[in-house]
């Protein structure tokens, strides 16, 4: 239950978010008349609703925009673009436009042209004809004799070349799933940045819906994003010396996180989330998190030399302030993560936030401190894991190890766990955990904070034959106490064994690692070995 003052604060935050994350940038509306709206779709935004619960797709955002203008929110969908493809797309706003688009798009009377950035295109223009079928990992080229196959026809023409890199114009006759991507890959020239059909590095999927022309003479064009020609020049990632490239990547990231930004107004609000995911958003060595009105930028080795230009670009996004965390390659070995030169206590741009405040995630309250060392008190990339813990804990006894400030414990209590035991060696972290519990009071869960070495706790728990229905273990990569020294790697076998040894039959055990040196398969092997030592069998939930 939210208090009236909390509702007022969330409404105010939502109004500010709408200015930062508008329903749609007006410059992206290419045409809005005669019942037809044509948009330059940002990369990373779904062109249609992926499911009934989605609140981030382009039709939903257009509907909100029209509602704010006092107009009908109706948006008719007749074409689709892949989520990570940018460019021109048309929607209907009334029944007449519906009939028109159905005839143009579904009747293949419209001309659809794309630009793709590829490596390996040989020769000049040619027409590609392939038969496509759905495979295990996407679409595949198959024989015309395959009864499941559908013919795909694309006309390809080089526009610009630089060495083995080419921008090609692709006009499609058919509209098969992933048609351009599959056909170009089959020809030995996959689209750059394509995680399914190619491996040429790029800051994004380098496919853009360039032009859309109808047979009544109307035609629309979406400008080619700057990343395409930068890639053609050999810039496979955002160069931090290029301010325009930084700004474009940040704008794209904000478009991708539009749904999260507006979750502040949801019934179960979220006001903090990751805005920039480093390499995944074309910005290597940089992560940026949003906490209400503030940003927290973590700079790793590749981004660190460009701190000023990065912070300047972030400041211009319009948030109240920007904090910086300087994280060298061996940040986990920093003796004092609260040193001013590592993590300044005040915002480096704009105004500072209160020393600590309550932020929301999926309707749960968490106490965060943006200027208190390298960490803020919560790891935002674990949002979905906390939601799963909350949803799986009703009536269960929960043990949270290496709990830090206890976000998993708060989630377990929100899910009505019967008992929650929170274990960490750091008293200040446990004090923050207690503050988060108080912020979420009242709760039906009994909770206990235990300040001790987690290995010592586990050994004693095994001796006492303690058992839990859900065990969460999310250790750092390195940790040293008076009793033990932990290094992520082979020691995971012993730690997993101890966790399974205190797990009740049928319990859920959530084991997490942030060790970038360790691959997923190696981690699974360590966990499996630990389970075998503990004499338990596993069923992997995810």
GROMACS .gro file of C-alpha atoms in nm, residues 238-536:
model
  299
  238UNK     CA    1   3.132   0.440  -3.077
  239UNK     CA    2   3.449   0.648  -3.069
  240UNK     CA    3   3.454   0.855  -2.753
  241UNK     CA    4   3.637   1.128  -2.938
  242UNK     CA    5   3.327   1.179  -3.155
  243UNK     CA    6   3.066   1.369  -2.954
  244UNK     CA    7   2.799   1.323  -3.223
  245UNK     CA    8   2.846   0.946  -3.202
  246UNK     CA    9   2.813   0.951  -2.822
  247UNK     CA   10   2.496   1.160  -2.842
  248UNK     CA   11   2.340   0.928  -3.100
  249UNK     CA   12   2.419   0.617  -2.895
  250UNK     CA   13   2.272   0.775  -2.581
  251UNK     CA   14   1.955   0.877  -2.765
  252UNK     CA   15   1.920   0.522  -2.898
  253UNK     CA   16   1.965   0.382  -2.546
  254UNK     CA   17   1.694   0.614  -2.413
  255UNK     CA   18   1.457   0.492  -2.684
  256UNK     CA   19   1.528   0.128  -2.592
  257UNK     CA   20   1.456   0.196  -2.223
  258UNK     CA   21   1.139   0.402  -2.281
  259UNK     CA   22   0.920   0.137  -2.120
  260UNK     CA   23   1.137   0.120  -1.808
  261UNK     CA   24   1.146   0.498  -1.781
  262UNK     CA   25   0.766   0.513  -1.778
  263UNK     CA   26   0.733   0.229  -1.528
  264UNK     CA   27   0.742   0.502  -1.262
  265UNK     CA   28   0.369   0.540  -1.327
  266UNK     CA   29   0.292   0.166  -1.313
  267UNK     CA   30   0.077   0.009  -1.043
  268UNK     CA   31   0.397  -0.156  -0.914
  269UNK     CA   32   0.637   0.130  -0.992
  270UNK     CA   33   1.000   0.109  -1.096
  271UNK     CA   34   1.205   0.428  -1.072
  272UNK     CA   35   1.558   0.289  -1.115
  273UNK     CA   36   1.697   0.093  -1.407
  274UNK     CA   37   2.001   0.049  -1.628
  275UNK     CA   38   2.001   0.300  -1.913
  276UNK     CA   39   2.329   0.208  -2.088
  277UNK     CA   40   2.460  -0.150  -2.103
  278UNK     CA   41   2.814  -0.083  -2.227
  279UNK     CA   42   2.902  -0.275  -2.544
  280UNK     CA   43   2.538  -0.381  -2.584
  281UNK     CA   44   2.447  -0.017  -2.649
  282UNK     CA   45   2.759   0.052  -2.855
  283UNK     CA   46   2.932   0.232  -2.566
  284UNK     CA   47   3.218   0.005  -2.451
  285UNK     CA   48   3.345   0.052  -2.098
  286UNK     CA   49   3.040   0.252  -1.987
  287UNK     CA   50   2.731   0.164  -1.787
  288UNK     CA   51   2.476   0.424  -1.683
  289UNK     CA   52   2.203   0.370  -1.426
  290UNK     CA   53   1.898   0.584  -1.355
  291UNK     CA   54   1.787   0.646  -0.996
  292UNK     CA   55   1.479   0.869  -0.994
  293UNK     CA   56   1.615   1.204  -1.124
  294UNK     CA   57   1.985   1.115  -1.122
  295UNK     CA   58   2.232   0.919  -1.331
  296UNK     CA   59   2.522   0.706  -1.207
  297UNK     CA   60   2.791   0.650  -1.470
  298UNK     CA   61   3.046   0.371  -1.421
  299UNK     CA   62   3.358   0.421  -1.632
  300UNK     CA   63   3.584   0.125  -1.704
  301UNK     CA   64   3.927   0.138  -1.868
  302UNK     CA   65   3.811   0.203  -2.225
  303UNK     CA   66   3.581   0.491  -2.135
  304UNK     CA   67   3.784   0.638  -1.848
  305UNK     CA   68   4.015   0.863  -2.057
  306UNK     CA   69   3.706   1.035  -2.200
  307UNK     CA   70   3.533   1.105  -1.869
  308UNK     CA   71   3.468   1.475  -1.929
  309UNK     CA   72   3.312   1.434  -2.273
  310UNK     CA   73   3.098   1.143  -2.150
  311UNK     CA   74   2.977   1.334  -1.843
  312UNK     CA   75   2.905   1.641  -2.055
  313UNK     CA   76   2.693   1.430  -2.291
  314UNK     CA   77   2.507   1.271  -1.999
  315UNK     CA   78   2.443   1.608  -1.838
  316UNK     CA   79   2.279   1.733  -2.156
  317UNK     CA   80   2.021   1.453  -2.140
  318UNK     CA   81   1.843   1.666  -1.880
  319UNK     CA   82   1.864   1.469  -1.554
  320UNK     CA   83   1.914   1.654  -1.226
  321UNK     CA   84   2.269   1.530  -1.174
  322UNK     CA   85   2.532   1.278  -1.280
  323UNK     CA   86   2.750   1.075  -1.042
  324UNK     CA   87   3.066   0.902  -1.159
  325UNK     CA   88   3.222   0.573  -1.047
  326UNK     CA   89   3.574   0.511  -1.177
  327UNK     CA   90   3.626   0.138  -1.220
  328UNK     CA   91   3.968   0.016  -1.341
  329UNK     CA   92   4.005  -0.340  -1.469
  330UNK     CA   93   4.077  -0.465  -1.118
  331UNK     CA   94   3.806  -0.259  -0.946
  332UNK     CA   95   3.713  -0.561  -0.734
  333UNK     CA   96   4.054  -0.542  -0.564
  334UNK     CA   97   4.027  -0.175  -0.465
  335UNK     CA   98   4.101  -0.158  -0.093
  336UNK     CA   99   3.874   0.138  -0.018
  337UNK     CA  100   3.587   0.176  -0.271
  338UNK     CA  101   3.477   0.495  -0.094
  339UNK     CA  102   3.788   0.695  -0.186
  340UNK     CA  103   3.692   1.030  -0.335
  341UNK     CA  104   3.910   0.979  -0.642
  342UNK     CA  105   3.732   0.649  -0.713
  343UNK     CA  106   3.375   0.744  -0.625
  344UNK     CA  107   3.311   1.113  -0.553
  345UNK     CA  108   3.047   1.165  -0.284
  346UNK     CA  109   2.878   1.445  -0.477
  347UNK     CA  110   2.742   1.461  -0.831
  348UNK     CA  111   3.011   1.545  -1.087
  349UNK     CA  112   2.756   1.726  -1.303
  350UNK     CA  113   2.437   1.900  -1.194
  351UNK     CA  114   2.299   1.879  -0.841
  352UNK     CA  115   2.349   1.601  -0.588
  353UNK     CA  116   2.079   1.369  -0.457
  354UNK     CA  117   2.010   1.331  -0.082
  355UNK     CA  118   2.274   1.113   0.092
  356UNK     CA  119   2.022   0.828   0.090
  357UNK     CA  120   1.666   0.796  -0.038
  358UNK     CA  121   1.404   0.537  -0.130
  359UNK     CA  122   1.380   0.425  -0.492
  360UNK     CA  123   1.129   0.176  -0.634
  361UNK     CA  124   1.158  -0.151  -0.823
  362UNK     CA  125   0.849  -0.354  -0.919
  363UNK     CA  126   0.655  -0.195  -0.634
  364UNK     CA  127   0.925  -0.262  -0.372
  365UNK     CA  128   1.111   0.014  -0.189
  366UNK     CA  129   1.490   0.010  -0.161
  367UNK     CA  130   1.718   0.253   0.023
  368UNK     CA  131   1.998   0.370  -0.208
  369UNK     CA  132   2.300   0.599  -0.165
  370UNK     CA  133   2.443   0.734  -0.488
  371UNK     CA  134   2.758   0.888  -0.340
  372UNK     CA  135   2.856   0.619  -0.090
  373UNK     CA  136   3.139   0.439  -0.266
  374UNK     CA  137   3.142   0.237  -0.587
  375UNK     CA  138   2.806   0.074  -0.520
  376UNK     CA  139   2.472   0.242  -0.462
  377UNK     CA  140   2.328  -0.038  -0.250
  378UNK     CA  141   2.154  -0.233  -0.525
  379UNK     CA  142   2.263  -0.401  -0.849
  380UNK     CA  143   2.006  -0.305  -1.111
  381UNK     CA  144   2.094  -0.585  -1.352
  382UNK     CA  145   1.938  -0.831  -1.105
  383UNK     CA  146   1.589  -0.677  -1.130
  384UNK     CA  147   1.429  -0.977  -1.299
  385UNK     CA  148   1.597  -1.219  -1.057
  386UNK     CA  149   1.452  -1.027  -0.761
  387UNK     CA  150   1.108  -1.039  -0.918
  388UNK     CA  151   1.139  -1.416  -0.960
  389UNK     CA  152   1.247  -1.453  -0.598
  390UNK     CA  153   0.951  -1.245  -0.482
  391UNK     CA  154   0.713  -1.456  -0.691
  392UNK     CA  155   0.853  -1.787  -0.562
  393UNK     CA  156   0.881  -1.730  -0.187
  394UNK     CA  157   0.532  -1.737  -0.039
  395UNK     CA  158   0.544  -1.943   0.279
  396UNK     CA  159   0.908  -2.043   0.226
  397UNK     CA  160   1.209  -2.015   0.453
  398UNK     CA  161   1.469  -1.805   0.271
  399UNK     CA  162   1.846  -1.777   0.320
  400UNK     CA  163   2.026  -1.487   0.149
  401UNK     CA  164   2.406  -1.521   0.148
  402UNK     CA  165   2.657  -1.247   0.061
  403UNK     CA  166   2.345  -1.037   0.091
  404UNK     CA  167   2.513  -0.694   0.087
  405UNK     CA  168   2.223  -0.451   0.151
  406UNK     CA  169   1.971  -0.733   0.118
  407UNK     CA  170   1.768  -0.658  -0.197
  408UNK     CA  171   1.688  -1.028  -0.238
  409UNK     CA  172   1.575  -1.038   0.124
  410UNK     CA  173   1.341  -0.745   0.068
  411UNK     CA  174   1.204  -0.923  -0.240
  412UNK     CA  175   1.150  -1.243  -0.041
  413UNK     CA  176   0.962  -1.056   0.230
  414UNK     CA  177   0.750  -0.883  -0.036
  415UNK     CA  178   0.664  -1.230  -0.163
  416UNK     CA  179   0.541  -1.328   0.187
  417UNK     CA  180   0.820  -1.565   0.280
  418UNK     CA  181   0.766  -1.712   0.626
  419UNK     CA  182   1.125  -1.645   0.738
  420UNK     CA  183   1.413  -1.451   0.584
  421UNK     CA  184   1.772  -1.485   0.707
  422UNK     CA  185   2.015  -1.226   0.568
  423UNK     CA  186   2.388  -1.295   0.602
  424UNK     CA  187   2.673  -1.055   0.528
  425UNK     CA  188   2.998  -0.957   0.696
  426UNK     CA  189   2.948  -0.580   0.657
  427UNK     CA  190   2.754  -0.403   0.932
  428UNK     CA  191   2.681  -0.087   0.726
  429UNK     CA  192   2.530  -0.298   0.448
  430UNK     CA  193   2.306  -0.479   0.695
  431UNK     CA  194   2.199  -0.145   0.840
  432UNK     CA  195   2.084  -0.041   0.492
  433UNK     CA  196   1.901  -0.372   0.461
  434UNK     CA  197   1.717  -0.297   0.785
  435UNK     CA  198   1.628   0.048   0.652
  436UNK     CA  199   1.482  -0.106   0.336
  437UNK     CA  200   1.276  -0.348   0.545
  438UNK     CA  201   1.144  -0.054   0.746
  439UNK     CA  202   1.057   0.132   0.424
  440UNK     CA  203   0.845  -0.166   0.318
  441UNK     CA  204   0.682  -0.221   0.658
  442UNK     CA  205   0.461  -0.380   0.762
  443UNK     CA  206   0.559  -0.726   0.640
  444UNK     CA  207   0.434  -1.069   0.739
  445UNK     CA  208   0.783  -1.222   0.714
  446UNK     CA  209   1.005  -1.281   1.015
  447UNK     CA  210   1.351  -1.158   0.923
  448UNK     CA  211   1.690  -1.192   1.089
  449UNK     CA  212   2.013  -1.010   1.005
  450UNK     CA  213   2.333  -1.204   1.069
  451UNK     CA  214   2.670  -1.026   1.061
  452UNK     CA  215   2.924  -1.299   0.995
  453UNK     CA  216   3.139  -1.471   0.735
  454UNK     CA  217   2.907  -1.662   0.501
  455UNK     CA  218   3.131  -1.969   0.495
  456UNK     CA  219   3.132  -1.980   0.874
  457UNK     CA  220   2.753  -1.942   0.878
  458UNK     CA  221   2.710  -2.226   0.629
  459UNK     CA  222   2.937  -2.461   0.824
  460UNK     CA  223   2.739  -2.398   1.142
  461UNK     CA  224   2.407  -2.429   0.959
  462UNK     CA  225   2.511  -2.770   0.827
  463UNK     CA  226   2.611  -2.879   1.179
  464UNK     CA  227   2.273  -2.762   1.313
  465UNK     CA  228   2.093  -2.940   1.027
  466UNK     CA  229   1.925  -2.615   0.923
  467UNK     CA  230   1.728  -2.633   0.600
  468UNK     CA  231   1.583  -2.362   0.377
  469UNK     CA  232   1.327  -2.368   0.097
  470UNK     CA  233   1.504  -2.102  -0.107
  471UNK     CA  234   1.875  -2.020  -0.096
  472UNK     CA  235   2.020  -1.714  -0.271
  473UNK     CA  236   2.398  -1.684  -0.309
  474UNK     CA  237   2.543  -1.388  -0.499
  475UNK     CA  238   2.907  -1.344  -0.391
  476UNK     CA  239   3.152  -1.086  -0.524
  477UNK     CA  240   3.438  -1.199  -0.745
  478UNK     CA  241   3.685  -1.151  -0.459
  479UNK     CA  242   3.627  -1.121  -0.084
  480UNK     CA  243   3.849  -1.145   0.224
  481UNK     CA  244   3.744  -1.171   0.589
  482UNK     CA  245   3.936  -1.255   0.905
  483UNK     CA  246   3.841  -1.620   0.859
  484UNK     CA  247   3.832  -1.686   0.486
  485UNK     CA  248   3.952  -1.569   0.147
  486UNK     CA  249   3.716  -1.612  -0.147
  487UNK     CA  250   3.812  -1.602  -0.514
  488UNK     CA  251   3.552  -1.681  -0.778
  489UNK     CA  252   3.649  -1.984  -0.983
  490UNK     CA  253   3.713  -2.337  -0.857
  491UNK     CA  254   3.605  -2.233  -0.507
  492UNK     CA  255   3.252  -2.224  -0.647
  493UNK     CA  256   3.241  -2.604  -0.618
  494UNK     CA  257   3.283  -2.586  -0.239
  495UNK     CA  258   3.045  -2.292  -0.205
  496UNK     CA  259   2.776  -2.459  -0.416
  497UNK     CA  260   2.814  -2.778  -0.211
  498UNK     CA  261   2.755  -2.585   0.111
  499UNK     CA  262   2.450  -2.408  -0.037
  500UNK     CA  263   2.295  -2.736  -0.150
  501UNK     CA  264   2.371  -2.889   0.190
  502UNK     CA  265   2.137  -2.642   0.363
  503UNK     CA  266   1.866  -2.664   0.096
  504UNK     CA  267   1.550  -2.858   0.174
  505UNK     CA  268   1.445  -3.130  -0.068
  506UNK     CA  269   1.262  -2.954  -0.352
  507UNK     CA  270   1.416  -2.618  -0.261
  508UNK     CA  271   1.500  -2.347  -0.512
  509UNK     CA  272   1.868  -2.245  -0.511
  510UNK     CA  273   1.967  -1.926  -0.694
  511UNK     CA  274   2.342  -1.900  -0.757
  512UNK     CA  275   2.479  -1.586  -0.925
  513UNK     CA  276   2.820  -1.476  -1.046
  514UNK     CA  277   2.948  -1.145  -1.181
  515UNK     CA  278   3.288  -1.294  -1.268
  516UNK     CA  279   3.353  -1.181  -1.626
  517UNK     CA  280   3.648  -1.422  -1.649
  518UNK     CA  281   3.424  -1.727  -1.610
  519UNK     CA  282   3.206  -1.856  -1.892
  520UNK     CA  283   2.852  -1.981  -1.840
  521UNK     CA  284   2.940  -2.344  -1.913
  522UNK     CA  285   3.228  -2.340  -1.666
  523UNK     CA  286   3.002  -2.190  -1.400
  524UNK     CA  287   2.740  -2.460  -1.462
  525UNK     CA  288   3.008  -2.727  -1.429
  526UNK     CA  289   3.125  -2.592  -1.092
  527UNK     CA  290   2.765  -2.581  -0.968
  528UNK     CA  291   2.697  -2.934  -1.092
  529UNK     CA  292   3.013  -3.063  -0.921
  530UNK     CA  293   2.904  -2.896  -0.598
  531UNK     CA  294   2.563  -3.060  -0.620
  532UNK     CA  295   2.721  -3.402  -0.672
  533UNK     CA  296   2.941  -3.352  -0.366
  534UNK     CA  297   2.632  -3.257  -0.166
  535UNK     CA  298   2.452  -3.567  -0.292
  536UNK     CA  299   2.164  -3.382  -0.455
   0.00000   0.00000   0.00000
